[in-house]
Amino acid sequence: MLNRKEILETINMVEKEHFDVRTITMGISLLSCIRNSASETATLCYDKICKKAQNIVAVANELSEEYGIPIINKRVSITPASMLTASFPGEEVVLAKALDRAAKEIGVDFLGGYSALVHKGMTSFERSFIESIPEALSVTERMCSSVNVGTSKSGINMDAVKLMGETIVKTAQITRDKDGLGCAKLVVFCNAVEDNPFMAGAFHGVGEGETVINVGVSGPGVVHHALKHVKGQRLDEVAETIKKTAFKITRAGQLIAKEASKRLCAEFGIVDLSLAPTPVMGDSVAHILEEVGLDSVGAHGTTAVLAMLNDAVKKGGVMASGHVGGLSGAFIPVSEDIGMINAAKSGAISLSKLEAMTAVCSVGIDMVAIPGDTPASTISGMIADEMAIGMINNKTTAVRVIPVPGKTVGENVEFGGLLGNAPIMAVSPYGCSDFINRGGRMPAPIHSNKN
């Protein structure tokens, strides 16, 4: 339990520093719902989600009131849906609609897991599933999708990379009336984790239990505030301050996670202590980096400071809880971070710099708006670059880009809410279609051979 001093510190973090529990996510295994027909499988999935997660919103609200910690999002993640739809290729959207209805029925903000794991190969039913993603995202509101196309152990499935570039373009076109918003709910992974509570990449891994509670805490504002007390001091002290702050944040998150698990009759999975920003002033990862001494995020030195931040956050978290997991680091979604938005608008940060930063942070090229006429092969090239960073460095990387139909560099797009707004960022004018069209599998690095 938290002691009196920790409670007072937590209250201060909530009131002045934008500390919150960003999400309580219940993972639910739907493997028992698989049937031969789309309608029967969809019905059983709907029923199980509604039964297992019927109280998640009420419990989250109770805990928020009892402990005085805002709990922003309530979410559900499910077994990767491509496993559920294998018996009825071409009818996957029937399940998608049922999942969305279930999310609305129980009142959660998002449901993740319309996902496929194709990092080493792709069956015919998995290809059909991926091809269903644009339509599925266009006819649902709360469902999120992800596809894992590479791992450090298996290499990168370049056929899947090519297909995902095409899928992102189709998703943007089919949701063009909302500025391609469907793409904000679609992420491509290398080394996807099974216990991630954050959207759009959450899914309930096959190694997980029947129902599991994973909690994502977030405190960019808390870290930023703490660093104001070490102005001008050496980086050793800066890193130590971040570590201590992450410890406090994780302790609060673990308390919420354990209580939520008990009240929802589910296993306690993990606490993910990722620093997830919002477009609100005072809740920015970019501003943390600038507090350390950068004129603007994107300046030379940005990658080094981000590496230190990510490492210190992880060290502080593992001291506070024996069950830290998910991604647990710093997110750099452009449209969701006011500091990143301003840096992109001023030209201080580019896609090339973002790519470099993803080598040392959680996730990757995230919530980046690009011109609507960007070729699918160019998007596949962006995916391939990020997957290579993840594969070689044995870490999770991802791409969530939005080619905004009808817009180009210099224009702005408004997504609203936590998704924020973003300037359209320039992509390289030079193509890579011959590379992408080769297909095949990019071999895993030599250091992956550890058995």
XYZ file of C-alpha atoms in Angstrom:
451
model
C 0.000 0.000 0.000
C 1.029 3.612 -0.457
C 2.162 5.359 2.732
C 1.003 8.827 3.826
C 3.936 10.626 2.194
C 3.405 8.835 -1.112
C -0.321 9.636 -1.034
C 0.386 13.345 -0.550
C 2.950 13.276 -3.365
C 0.433 11.526 -5.616
C -2.244 14.128 -4.876
C 0.203 16.868 -5.827
C 1.111 15.032 -9.036
C -2.558 14.747 -9.979
C -3.503 18.328 -9.162
C -0.506 20.152 -10.596
C 1.423 17.822 -12.896
C -1.159 16.005 -15.072
C -0.498 12.580 -13.539
C -3.097 9.976 -14.440
C -3.688 6.307 -15.051
C -3.991 6.510 -18.801
C -5.773 3.185 -19.181
C -7.122 0.116 -17.464
C -7.180 -2.575 -20.128
C -8.781 -5.978 -19.660
C -7.326 -8.682 -21.864
C -9.804 -11.430 -22.727
C -9.042 -14.749 -24.388
C -11.607 -15.522 -27.083
C -10.094 -18.806 -28.254
C -13.040 -20.712 -26.758
C -15.391 -18.754 -29.044
C -14.041 -20.098 -32.340
C -16.664 -21.776 -34.511
C -16.905 -22.583 -38.220
C -19.302 -19.780 -39.086
C -18.746 -16.026 -38.871
C -22.100 -15.324 -37.233
C -21.744 -17.927 -34.482
C -18.157 -16.923 -33.684
C -19.117 -13.243 -33.620
C -22.064 -13.904 -31.298
C -19.966 -15.907 -28.845
C -17.218 -13.264 -28.848
C -19.758 -10.512 -28.196
C -21.314 -12.441 -25.317
C -17.991 -13.259 -23.665
C -16.682 -9.690 -23.853
C -19.919 -8.321 -22.409
C -19.862 -10.886 -19.595
C -16.198 -10.586 -18.614
C -15.852 -6.802 -18.956
C -19.333 -5.655 -17.992
C -18.058 -3.898 -14.835
C -14.770 -2.449 -16.065
C -16.054 1.114 -16.443
C -17.840 1.107 -13.074
C -14.804 -0.303 -11.267
C -12.470 2.202 -12.906
C -14.725 5.050 -11.849
C -14.902 3.709 -8.289
C -11.123 3.442 -8.024
C -10.623 6.905 -9.477
C -12.947 8.370 -6.869
C -11.495 6.369 -3.968
C -7.838 7.112 -4.669
C -8.173 10.519 -6.287
C -6.250 9.432 -9.394
C -7.880 10.131 -12.777
C -8.358 7.013 -14.890
C -8.700 8.346 -18.402
C -9.483 5.326 -20.576
C -11.136 1.957 -20.061
C -10.263 -0.566 -22.730
C -10.441 -4.203 -23.763
C -7.942 -6.253 -25.733
C -8.687 -9.629 -27.293
C -6.996 -12.648 -28.818
C -5.532 -11.685 -32.234
C -8.670 -11.738 -34.372
C -7.046 -13.438 -37.373
C -6.983 -16.601 -35.244
C -10.709 -16.306 -34.691
C -11.606 -15.784 -38.354
C -9.483 -18.537 -39.919
C -12.546 -20.679 -40.715
C -14.409 -17.980 -42.629
C -12.048 -15.895 -44.808
C -13.873 -13.099 -46.578
C -16.368 -12.647 -43.734
C -14.041 -11.095 -41.146
C -16.016 -7.839 -40.968
C -18.895 -9.739 -39.332
C -16.635 -10.227 -36.312
C -15.378 -6.630 -36.469
C -18.908 -5.279 -36.192
C -19.655 -7.570 -33.235
C -16.500 -6.438 -31.447
C -17.458 -2.811 -31.927
C -20.976 -3.462 -30.615
C -19.508 -5.136 -27.542
C -17.211 -2.178 -26.891
C -20.182 0.188 -27.057
C -22.335 -2.060 -24.868
C -19.841 -2.152 -21.989
C -18.863 1.487 -22.486
C -15.128 1.152 -23.082
C -13.247 3.743 -25.118
C -11.438 1.299 -27.389
C -11.162 -2.392 -28.113
C -7.869 -3.668 -29.491
C -6.952 -6.941 -31.075
C -8.249 -6.877 -34.628
C -4.753 -8.136 -35.229
C -2.579 -10.587 -37.132
C 0.865 -11.999 -36.377
C 2.603 -12.615 -39.691
C 6.253 -11.948 -38.872
C 7.559 -15.173 -40.429
C 4.895 -16.105 -42.927
C 1.359 -15.369 -44.009
C -1.387 -17.933 -44.599
C -4.176 -17.358 -47.093
C -6.644 -16.674 -44.279
C -4.257 -14.148 -42.696
C -3.880 -12.338 -46.015
C -7.672 -12.244 -46.287
C -7.852 -10.890 -42.753
C -5.360 -8.080 -43.468
C -7.241 -7.203 -46.638
C -10.378 -6.790 -44.492
C -8.798 -4.147 -42.241
C -9.735 -1.028 -44.268
C -13.417 -1.947 -44.389
C -13.397 -3.110 -40.759
C -11.992 0.212 -39.557
C -14.414 2.181 -41.709
C -17.544 0.504 -40.280
C -16.463 0.547 -36.617
C -15.820 3.358 -34.166
C -13.981 1.905 -31.176
C -12.069 -1.017 -32.641
C -8.309 -0.860 -33.221
C -6.100 -2.997 -35.435
C -2.460 -4.056 -35.513
C -0.231 -6.351 -37.546
C 3.134 -7.733 -36.457
C 5.384 -8.149 -39.517
C 8.781 -8.803 -37.960
C 10.698 -10.087 -34.946
C 14.341 -10.230 -33.963
C 14.151 -14.016 -34.032
C 12.417 -14.548 -37.386
C 13.382 -11.484 -39.439
C 10.974 -9.297 -41.416
C 8.184 -10.590 -43.627
C 8.600 -8.213 -46.566
C 5.494 -9.544 -48.313
C 3.518 -8.412 -45.266
C 5.352 -5.076 -45.246
C 4.279 -4.485 -48.851
C 0.711 -5.485 -48.058
C 0.569 -3.163 -45.038
C 1.685 -0.164 -47.098
C -1.206 -0.875 -49.454
C -3.575 -1.462 -46.521
C -2.735 1.905 -44.946
C -3.415 3.705 -48.226
C -6.748 1.888 -48.650
C -7.718 2.655 -45.053
C -7.002 6.342 -45.593
C -9.071 6.397 -48.777
C -12.052 4.561 -47.329
C -12.087 6.966 -44.327
C -11.273 10.069 -46.374
C -14.403 11.839 -45.088
C -12.653 11.867 -41.686
C -9.195 12.842 -43.020
C -8.037 9.222 -43.060
C -8.815 8.759 -39.360
C -9.022 4.991 -39.775
C -5.219 4.941 -39.997
C -5.006 6.377 -36.470
C -6.421 3.049 -35.298
C -3.957 0.911 -37.262
C -0.356 0.168 -36.282
C 2.349 -2.054 -37.812
C 4.767 -3.713 -35.377
C 8.102 -5.429 -35.080
C 8.452 -7.417 -31.851
C 4.889 -6.692 -30.701
C 4.336 -7.510 -27.024
C 1.429 -9.591 -25.711
C 0.556 -7.427 -22.690
C 0.485 -3.897 -24.108
C -2.445 -1.909 -22.613
C -2.076 1.042 -25.012
C -3.961 1.499 -28.274
C -3.873 1.044 -31.150
C -1.493 -1.872 -30.646
C -3.064 -3.788 -27.756
C -3.948 -7.452 -28.185
C -4.301 -10.330 -25.731
C -1.437 -12.704 -26.380
C -1.878 -16.460 -26.596
C 0.483 -16.861 -23.640
C -1.834 -14.857 -21.384
C -4.524 -16.108 -18.993
C -8.298 -16.116 -19.464
C -8.798 -12.517 -18.296
C -5.981 -10.180 -17.305
C -5.808 -6.575 -16.136
C -2.959 -4.475 -17.542
C -2.652 -0.857 -16.462
C -0.892 1.942 -18.317
C 0.216 4.892 -16.210
C 1.476 8.128 -17.660
C 3.239 11.121 -16.217
C 5.181 13.302 -18.666
C 4.083 16.345 -16.674
C 5.317 14.801 -13.426
C 8.763 14.112 -14.869
C 8.915 17.579 -16.441
C 8.045 19.200 -13.094
C 10.640 17.122 -11.226
C 13.394 18.177 -13.620
C 12.789 21.840 -12.824
C 14.419 21.155 -9.442
C 17.707 19.996 -11.001
C 18.363 22.832 -13.445
C 22.024 23.076 -14.400
C 22.986 19.890 -12.573
C 24.952 17.041 -14.092
C 23.211 14.384 -16.177
C 23.804 11.775 -13.470
C 21.459 13.746 -11.217
C 18.968 14.267 -14.031
C 18.784 10.520 -14.678
C 18.437 9.794 -10.966
C 15.573 12.288 -10.675
C 13.732 10.676 -13.587
C 14.263 7.238 -12.058
C 12.850 8.283 -8.676
C 9.873 9.929 -10.324
C 9.125 6.829 -12.410
C 9.237 4.802 -9.194
C 6.489 6.942 -7.633
C 4.338 6.809 -10.758
C 4.632 3.029 -10.993
C 3.763 2.518 -7.322
C 0.492 4.351 -7.805
C -0.226 2.398 -10.979
C 0.412 -0.932 -9.284
C -2.045 -0.081 -6.520
C -4.769 0.657 -9.066
C -3.921 -2.450 -11.092
C -4.112 -4.814 -8.119
C -7.383 -3.364 -6.886
C -8.924 -3.436 -10.353
C -7.881 -7.066 -10.826
C -9.423 -8.081 -7.513
C -12.730 -6.328 -8.168
C -13.001 -7.578 -11.740
C -12.063 -11.182 -10.833
C -9.137 -11.144 -13.255
C -5.406 -11.774 -13.020
C -3.087 -8.836 -12.394
C -0.904 -8.698 -15.491
C 1.484 -5.767 -15.680
C 1.975 -2.071 -15.129
C 3.131 -0.249 -18.251
C 4.830 2.966 -17.179
C 5.120 4.493 -20.632
C 5.227 8.283 -20.721
C 2.270 8.823 -23.058
C 1.705 12.513 -23.841
C -1.461 14.419 -24.683
C -1.972 17.647 -26.657
C -2.497 19.488 -23.336
C 0.187 21.973 -22.271
C 2.230 20.513 -19.408
C 1.820 16.895 -20.533
C 4.524 16.638 -23.188
C 7.478 14.283 -23.638
C 9.046 16.845 -25.986
C 9.045 19.411 -23.187
C 10.901 16.964 -20.923
C 13.676 16.750 -23.510
C 13.772 20.522 -23.811
C 13.914 20.900 -20.017
C 17.160 18.913 -20.065
C 18.705 21.543 -22.322
C 17.537 21.357 -25.939
C 16.360 24.530 -27.659
C 13.741 22.367 -29.362
C 13.040 18.693 -29.717
C 14.718 17.701 -32.969
C 17.945 19.541 -32.187
C 21.216 17.642 -32.203
C 21.344 15.821 -28.878
C 17.653 14.864 -28.950
C 18.296 11.155 -29.457
C 20.823 11.072 -26.603
C 18.475 12.782 -24.145
C 15.599 10.502 -25.167
C 17.807 7.443 -24.621
C 18.617 8.598 -21.098
C 14.941 9.321 -20.373
C 13.792 5.928 -21.602
C 16.426 4.058 -19.630
C 15.779 5.960 -16.397
C 12.018 5.404 -16.692
C 12.527 1.657 -17.057
C 14.968 1.483 -14.123
C 12.603 3.356 -11.845
C 9.676 1.194 -12.835
C 11.300 -2.173 -12.237
C 12.288 -1.078 -8.728
C 8.649 -0.240 -7.935
C 6.881 -3.342 -9.253
C 7.708 -6.946 -9.950
C 5.303 -6.920 -12.883
C 6.392 -4.132 -15.202
C 5.658 -4.920 -18.845
C 4.015 -3.685 -21.984
C 6.252 -1.098 -23.618
C 7.308 0.964 -20.574
C 9.271 3.883 -21.932
C 8.598 7.178 -23.680
C 6.159 7.609 -26.555
C 6.709 10.252 -29.251
C 3.381 10.464 -31.130
C 3.579 13.689 -33.101
C -0.101 14.690 -33.149
C -0.644 13.782 -29.482
C 2.188 15.842 -27.948
C 1.958 19.646 -27.944
C 5.747 19.972 -27.952
C 6.109 17.594 -30.889
C 3.313 19.378 -32.750
C 5.068 22.732 -32.371
C 8.436 21.264 -33.381
C 6.914 19.726 -36.513
C 5.199 22.989 -37.424
C 8.419 24.982 -37.030
C 10.446 22.452 -39.029
C 12.631 21.557 -36.040
C 11.833 17.885 -36.432
C 11.574 15.720 -39.534
C 10.704 12.121 -40.310
C 14.419 11.335 -40.515
C 14.993 12.608 -36.974
C 11.916 10.780 -35.713
C 13.307 7.572 -37.186
C 16.585 8.091 -35.326
C 14.725 8.737 -32.077
C 12.762 5.506 -32.382
C 15.972 3.532 -31.998
C 16.002 4.482 -28.305
C 12.360 5.027 -27.315
C 9.164 3.000 -27.065
C 7.224 2.208 -30.240
C 8.280 4.315 -33.269
C 6.984 6.610 -36.037
C 3.691 7.350 -34.335
C 0.665 9.475 -35.296
C 2.458 11.200 -38.145
C 0.351 12.846 -40.843
C 1.822 12.636 -44.349
C 0.600 13.779 -47.800
C -2.432 11.905 -49.050
C -0.764 11.072 -52.366
C 2.164 9.261 -50.749
C 2.693 5.987 -52.677
C 1.990 2.733 -50.866
C 5.558 1.590 -51.621
C 6.968 4.646 -49.831
C 4.879 3.849 -46.746
C 6.113 0.256 -46.962
C 9.665 1.623 -47.059
C 8.986 3.598 -43.871
C 7.639 0.437 -42.270
C 10.674 -1.573 -43.403
C 13.062 0.983 -41.901
C 11.286 0.907 -38.538
C 11.026 -2.874 -38.527
C 14.771 -3.095 -39.187
C 15.516 -0.847 -36.207
C 13.380 -3.068 -33.998
C 14.776 -6.300 -35.369
C 18.441 -5.357 -35.065
C 18.072 -3.758 -31.622
C 15.778 -6.463 -30.233
C 13.110 -3.933 -29.249
C 9.543 -3.064 -30.152
C 9.129 -0.576 -32.981
C 6.027 0.449 -34.873
C 4.590 2.674 -37.571
C 1.286 4.544 -37.321
C 1.117 7.033 -40.162
C -1.892 8.778 -41.655
C -1.776 9.693 -45.356
C -4.401 12.449 -45.266
C -6.448 12.427 -48.501
C -6.380 15.725 -50.352
C -3.783 17.357 -48.113
C -0.095 18.066 -48.599
C 2.941 19.502 -46.830
C 2.223 22.841 -45.180
C -1.379 21.998 -44.337
C -2.716 20.886 -40.962
C -5.126 18.150 -39.911
C -7.302 18.054 -36.791
C -8.122 14.635 -35.331
C -9.642 15.838 -32.052
C -9.470 14.646 -28.447
C -6.386 12.724 -27.372
C -5.436 12.233 -31.041
C -4.695 15.971 -31.317
C -3.665 17.707 -34.526
C -0.636 17.677 -36.754
C 1.020 19.385 -39.686
C 1.454 17.264 -42.811
C 5.112 16.188 -42.749
C 7.248 15.747 -45.847
C 8.329 12.293 -47.000
C 11.283 11.582 -49.243
C 10.532 12.292 -52.914
C 12.685 9.317 -53.879
C 10.944 5.975 -54.276
C 11.767 2.430 -53.169
C 9.216 0.389 -55.115
C 11.786 -1.960 -56.689
C 13.037 -2.850 -53.199
C 9.545 -3.364 -51.773
C 8.375 -5.416 -54.762
C 11.150 -7.979 -54.258
C 9.165 -9.480 -51.363
C 10.458 -12.477 -49.464
C 11.783 -12.510 -45.919
C 14.597 -10.353 -44.620
C 16.767 -12.703 -42.533
C 17.075 -12.258 -38.790
C 20.371 -10.813 -37.500
C 23.137 -13.179 -36.428
C 22.827 -12.188 -32.776
C 19.272 -13.585 -32.720
C 20.690 -17.127 -32.802
C 20.878 -17.599 -29.030
C 19.461 -21.098 -28.490
